[in-house]
Short mmCIF file of C-alpha atoms and ligand atoms in Angstrom, two decimals:
data_model
loop_
_atom_site.label_atom_id
_atom_site.label_comp_id
_atom_site.label_asym_id
_atom_site.label_seq_id
_atom_site.Cartn_x
_atom_site.Cartn_y
_atom_site.Cartn_z
CA UNK A 1 19.09 -5.84 8.58
CA UNK A 2 18.73 -6.13 4.82
CA UNK A 3 15.35 -7.68 5.24
CA UNK A 4 14.32 -4.80 7.49
CA UNK A 5 15.48 -2.23 4.94
CA UNK A 6 13.52 -4.00 2.18
CA UNK A 7 10.37 -4.04 4.27
CA UNK A 8 10.79 -0.39 5.22
CA UNK A 9 11.27 0.56 1.53
CA UNK A 10 8.20 -1.45 0.57
CA UNK A 11 6.15 0.23 3.28
CA UNK A 12 7.30 3.66 2.09
CA UNK A 13 6.43 2.73 -1.52
CA UNK A 14 2.97 1.56 -0.46
CA UNK A 15 2.41 4.76 1.50
CA UNK A 16 3.24 6.79 -1.61
CA UNK A 17 0.96 4.61 -3.80
CA UNK A 18 -1.83 4.94 -1.27
CA UNK A 19 -1.88 8.72 -1.46
CA UNK A 20 -1.03 8.81 -5.17
CA UNK A 21 1.62 11.47 -4.51
CA UNK A 22 5.18 11.04 -5.66
CA UNK A 23 8.15 13.28 -6.27
CA UNK A 24 9.77 13.51 -9.70
CA UNK A 25 13.40 12.45 -9.43
CA UNK A 26 14.35 14.83 -12.22
CA UNK A 27 12.70 18.05 -11.16
CA UNK A 28 11.87 17.46 -7.50
CA UNK A 29 8.37 18.64 -8.45
CA UNK A 30 5.52 17.00 -6.54
CA UNK A 31 3.56 14.71 -8.87
CA UNK A 32 -0.04 14.18 -7.95
CA UNK A 33 -1.15 11.80 -10.72
CA UNK A 34 -4.40 12.07 -12.63
CA UNK A 35 -6.39 11.75 -9.37
CA UNK A 36 -4.77 14.85 -7.90
CA UNK A 37 -3.38 12.90 -4.95
CA UNK A 38 -6.80 11.58 -3.84
CA UNK A 39 -6.66 8.00 -2.51
CA UNK A 40 -8.03 5.28 -4.86
CA UNK A 41 -10.81 4.22 -2.47
CA UNK A 42 -12.37 7.70 -2.63
CA UNK A 43 -14.88 8.10 -5.50
CA UNK A 44 -14.20 11.09 -7.70
CA UNK A 45 -16.47 12.64 -10.32
CA UNK A 46 -14.94 12.01 -13.77
CA UNK A 47 -12.90 14.93 -15.07
CA UNK A 48 -13.85 16.91 -18.17
CA UNK A 49 -13.02 15.10 -21.40
CA UNK A 50 -11.08 17.52 -23.63
CA UNK A 51 -12.88 18.30 -26.87
CA UNK A 52 -11.18 16.70 -29.85
CA UNK A 53 -10.02 19.03 -32.59
CA UNK A 54 -10.98 17.47 -35.92
CA UNK A 55 -10.24 20.50 -38.11
CA UNK A 56 -6.97 19.73 -39.91
CA UNK A 57 -3.94 17.93 -38.51
CA UNK A 58 -1.61 19.04 -35.71
CA UNK A 59 2.10 19.02 -36.58
CA UNK A 60 4.27 16.48 -34.78
CA UNK A 61 6.07 18.03 -31.82
CA UNK A 62 9.17 15.92 -32.59
CA UNK A 63 10.14 13.67 -35.48
CA UNK A 64 9.46 10.30 -33.85
CA UNK A 65 6.09 11.26 -32.35
CA UNK A 66 3.19 8.94 -33.16
CA UNK A 67 0.94 11.27 -35.17
CA UNK A 68 -2.21 12.40 -33.36
CA UNK A 69 -5.52 11.08 -34.68
CA UNK A 70 -7.38 13.82 -36.58
CA UNK A 71 -10.72 11.97 -36.80
CA UNK A 72 -13.15 10.56 -34.24
CA UNK A 73 -12.48 7.01 -33.08
CA UNK A 74 -15.26 6.23 -30.60
CA UNK A 75 -16.98 3.82 -33.02
CA UNK A 76 -13.86 1.86 -33.99
CA UNK A 77 -13.48 -1.27 -31.94
CA UNK A 78 -10.11 -2.77 -31.03
CA UNK A 79 -10.03 -6.02 -29.08
CA UNK A 80 -8.00 -9.21 -29.33
CA UNK A 81 -9.86 -10.37 -32.46
CA UNK A 82 -10.99 -7.17 -34.17
CA UNK A 83 -9.14 -4.02 -35.14
CA UNK A 84 -11.35 -1.69 -37.14
CA UNK A 85 -8.54 0.83 -37.69
CA UNK A 86 -6.95 -1.68 -40.02
CA UNK A 87 -10.09 -1.58 -42.19
CA UNK A 88 -8.79 1.78 -43.49
CA UNK A 89 -5.10 1.98 -42.58
CA UNK A 90 -3.71 -1.46 -43.44
CA UNK A 91 -1.44 -1.38 -46.51
CA UNK A 92 -3.82 -3.74 -48.33
CA UNK A 93 -6.84 -1.38 -48.18
CA UNK A 94 -5.53 2.15 -47.48
CA UNK A 95 -5.48 3.37 -51.09
CA UNK A 96 -9.04 2.21 -51.68
CA UNK A 97 -10.18 3.88 -48.42
CA UNK A 98 -8.27 7.11 -49.08
CA UNK A 99 -6.45 6.78 -45.73
CA UNK A 100 -2.71 7.12 -44.97
CA UNK A 101 -0.97 3.72 -45.11
CA UNK A 102 0.62 2.48 -41.90
CA UNK A 103 4.33 3.10 -42.09
CA UNK A 104 6.44 -0.02 -42.63
CA UNK A 105 7.74 0.15 -39.04
CA UNK A 106 4.28 -1.16 -38.08
CA UNK A 107 4.90 -4.46 -39.89
CA UNK A 108 8.08 -5.44 -38.04
CA UNK A 109 7.69 -8.01 -35.31
CA UNK A 110 9.71 -7.78 -32.12
CA UNK A 111 12.55 -9.77 -33.71
CA UNK A 112 12.73 -7.31 -36.62
CA UNK A 113 11.10 -9.67 -39.14
CA UNK A 114 9.00 -8.06 -41.89
CA UNK A 115 5.39 -9.30 -41.82
CA UNK A 116 2.47 -8.77 -44.19
CA UNK A 117 0.01 -8.23 -41.36
CA UNK A 118 0.30 -6.10 -38.26
CA UNK A 119 2.12 -7.81 -35.34
CA UNK A 120 0.83 -7.90 -31.78
CA UNK A 121 3.30 -5.20 -30.76
CA UNK A 122 1.34 -2.65 -32.84
CA UNK A 123 -2.14 -4.08 -32.45
CA UNK A 124 -3.48 -1.64 -29.85
CA UNK A 125 -3.16 1.57 -31.88
CA UNK A 126 -4.30 3.86 -29.10
CA UNK A 127 -1.46 2.75 -26.87
CA UNK A 128 0.54 5.24 -28.94
CA UNK A 129 -1.92 7.28 -31.02
CA UNK A 130 -4.45 9.52 -29.28
CA UNK A 131 -7.15 11.80 -30.65
CA UNK A 132 -5.77 15.30 -31.14
CA UNK A 133 -6.80 18.03 -28.71
CA UNK A 134 -5.03 21.12 -27.46
CA UNK A 135 -4.78 20.35 -23.74
CA UNK A 136 -2.72 21.41 -20.78
CA UNK A 137 0.27 19.15 -20.10
CA UNK A 138 -0.25 16.73 -17.18
CA UNK A 139 3.15 17.57 -15.71
CA UNK A 140 4.73 20.98 -16.23
CA UNK A 141 7.84 20.54 -18.32
CA UNK A 142 10.28 22.40 -20.52
CA UNK A 143 10.47 19.87 -23.37
CA UNK A 144 11.72 21.23 -26.69
CA UNK A 145 12.26 19.23 -29.89
CA UNK A 146 15.93 18.99 -30.88
CA UNK A 147 15.30 21.26 -33.89
CA UNK A 148 14.44 24.13 -31.51
CA UNK A 149 17.56 23.91 -29.34
CA UNK A 150 20.16 23.97 -32.14
C1 LIG B 201 -13.09 4.99 -42.22
C2 LIG B 201 -11.65 4.94 -42.40
C3 LIG B 201 -10.76 5.12 -41.19
C4 LIG B 201 -10.77 4.38 -40.02
C5 LIG B 201 -11.68 3.21 -39.64
C6 LIG B 201 -9.69 4.90 -39.21
N1 LIG B 201 -9.04 5.92 -39.86
FE1 LIG B 201 -7.42 6.94 -39.22
N2 LIG B 201 -7.49 8.16 -40.87
C7 LIG B 201 -8.38 8.01 -41.92
C8 LIG B 201 -8.16 9.08 -42.88
C9 LIG B 201 -8.93 9.29 -44.19
C10 LIG B 201 -7.09 9.88 -42.36
C11 LIG B 201 -6.51 11.16 -42.93
C12 LIG B 201 -7.35 12.30 -42.39
C13 LIG B 201 -6.81 13.65 -42.67
O1 LIG B 201 -5.84 13.80 -43.40
O2 LIG B 201 -7.40 14.61 -42.14
C14 LIG B 201 -6.70 9.26 -41.09
C15 LIG B 201 -5.69 9.73 -40.30
C16 LIG B 201 -5.18 9.03 -39.19
C17 LIG B 201 -3.99 9.39 -38.47
C18 LIG B 201 -3.04 10.56 -38.77
C19 LIG B 201 -1.92 10.11 -39.66
C20 LIG B 201 -0.91 11.21 -39.92
O3 LIG B 201 0.08 10.91 -40.61
O4 LIG B 201 -1.09 12.34 -39.46
C21 LIG B 201 -3.85 8.49 -37.45
C22 LIG B 201 -2.74 8.44 -36.42
C23 LIG B 201 -4.97 7.59 -37.53
N3 LIG B 201 -5.77 7.95 -38.59
C24 LIG B 201 -5.20 6.55 -36.65
C25 LIG B 201 -6.34 5.77 -36.63
C26 LIG B 201 -6.68 4.85 -35.57
C27 LIG B 201 -5.84 4.59 -34.33
C28 LIG B 201 -7.88 4.27 -35.91
C29 LIG B 201 -8.70 3.28 -35.13
C30 LIG B 201 -9.02 3.65 -33.75
C31 LIG B 201 -8.25 4.82 -37.21
N4 LIG B 201 -7.31 5.75 -37.59
C32 LIG B 201 -9.39 4.44 -37.94
C33 LIG B 201 -9.33 7.02 -42.06
C34 LIG B 201 -9.68 6.09 -41.08
C1 LIG B 202 4.11 1.23 -30.24
C2 LIG B 202 3.52 2.49 -30.67
C3 LIG B 202 2.58 2.44 -31.87
C4 LIG B 202 1.50 1.61 -32.08
C5 LIG B 202 0.96 0.49 -31.18
C6 LIG B 202 0.93 2.01 -33.34
N1 LIG B 202 1.64 3.07 -33.87
FE1 LIG B 202 1.22 4.09 -35.57
N2 LIG B 202 2.91 5.18 -35.37
C7 LIG B 202 3.76 5.15 -34.28
C8 LIG B 202 4.88 6.04 -34.51
C9 LIG B 202 6.03 6.27 -33.54
C10 LIG B 202 4.69 6.62 -35.78
C11 LIG B 202 5.61 7.62 -36.50
C12 LIG B 202 6.90 6.95 -36.91
C13 LIG B 202 6.65 5.83 -37.85
O1 LIG B 202 6.02 6.03 -38.88
O2 LIG B 202 7.04 4.71 -37.49
C14 LIG B 202 3.44 6.06 -36.30
C15 LIG B 202 2.88 6.37 -37.53
C16 LIG B 202 1.57 6.05 -37.90
C17 LIG B 202 0.87 6.58 -39.05
C18 LIG B 202 1.42 7.57 -40.06
C19 LIG B 202 2.11 6.83 -41.14
C20 LIG B 202 2.79 7.74 -42.11
O3 LIG B 202 3.65 7.24 -42.85
O4 LIG B 202 2.50 8.94 -42.12
C21 LIG B 202 -0.39 6.02 -39.05
C22 LIG B 202 -1.50 6.27 -40.05
C23 LIG B 202 -0.46 5.13 -37.91
N3 LIG B 202 0.75 5.15 -37.24
C24 LIG B 202 -1.57 4.40 -37.55
C25 LIG B 202 -1.55 3.36 -36.60
C26 LIG B 202 -2.62 2.38 -36.44
C27 LIG B 202 -3.94 2.36 -37.20
C28 LIG B 202 -2.20 1.53 -35.46
C29 LIG B 202 -2.90 0.27 -34.94
C30 LIG B 202 -3.10 -0.79 -35.93
C31 LIG B 202 -0.90 1.99 -34.98
N4 LIG B 202 -0.53 3.08 -35.74
C32 LIG B 202 -0.17 1.42 -33.94
C33 LIG B 202 3.59 4.39 -33.14
C34 LIG B 202 2.65 3.37 -32.99
#
């Protein structure tokens, strides 16, 4: 019986993955993913790439937000050996380059040890930092920073 239930759940999960449609547990809203619910085997034309806003800096929407990137990044390579962002933002060169220094949180490894060079957990900058652009949210939501709900 248990085995049957597991298989049935798996089949249901696969069916949902196949169509790319899911239902948010919090809002009950239908989520269609970036592909708008179109199955992965169907080729889609790439969507419009939002235009980056490089005039000034956007404010953070909440205190802990990774700041958005105000400059272009398409020429800065990041792979397992090279990280060109560090050529300006690492503590050892930032002053000379006139760039903001990485905050010290970026030099803690996963065990909380302070390092002099950036640990693997912060290596891929654009996992957290994205170029700034004023775009429509992917999922409608009512998020407010805590300072606005006091
Ligand atoms: C040529 C030097 C240079 C390189 C390379 C560079 N940056 Fe920057 N970065 C800057 C400067 C200068 C600023 C400040 C710009 C401003 O105030 O408008 C900045 C600002 C930022 C900010 C905003 C910080 C804040 O507090 O608002 C982020 C985030 C950032 N960069 C991330 C990156 C990432 C990620 C890369 C690599 C993909 C990168 N930068 C590569 C020079 C650089
Ligand atoms: C795991 C997510 C994560 C990664 C990976 C990451 N950052 Fe950050 N970054 C943050 C957050 C969150 C903040 C704001 C809070 C803080 O300073 O810790 C931040 C802050 C910054 C700031 C602003 C510092 C300041 O004091 O104003 C810069 C510049 C920056 N990051 C650049 C980078 C660069 C360059 C990389 C890649 C080498 C990188 N970050 C990797 C999450 C990340």
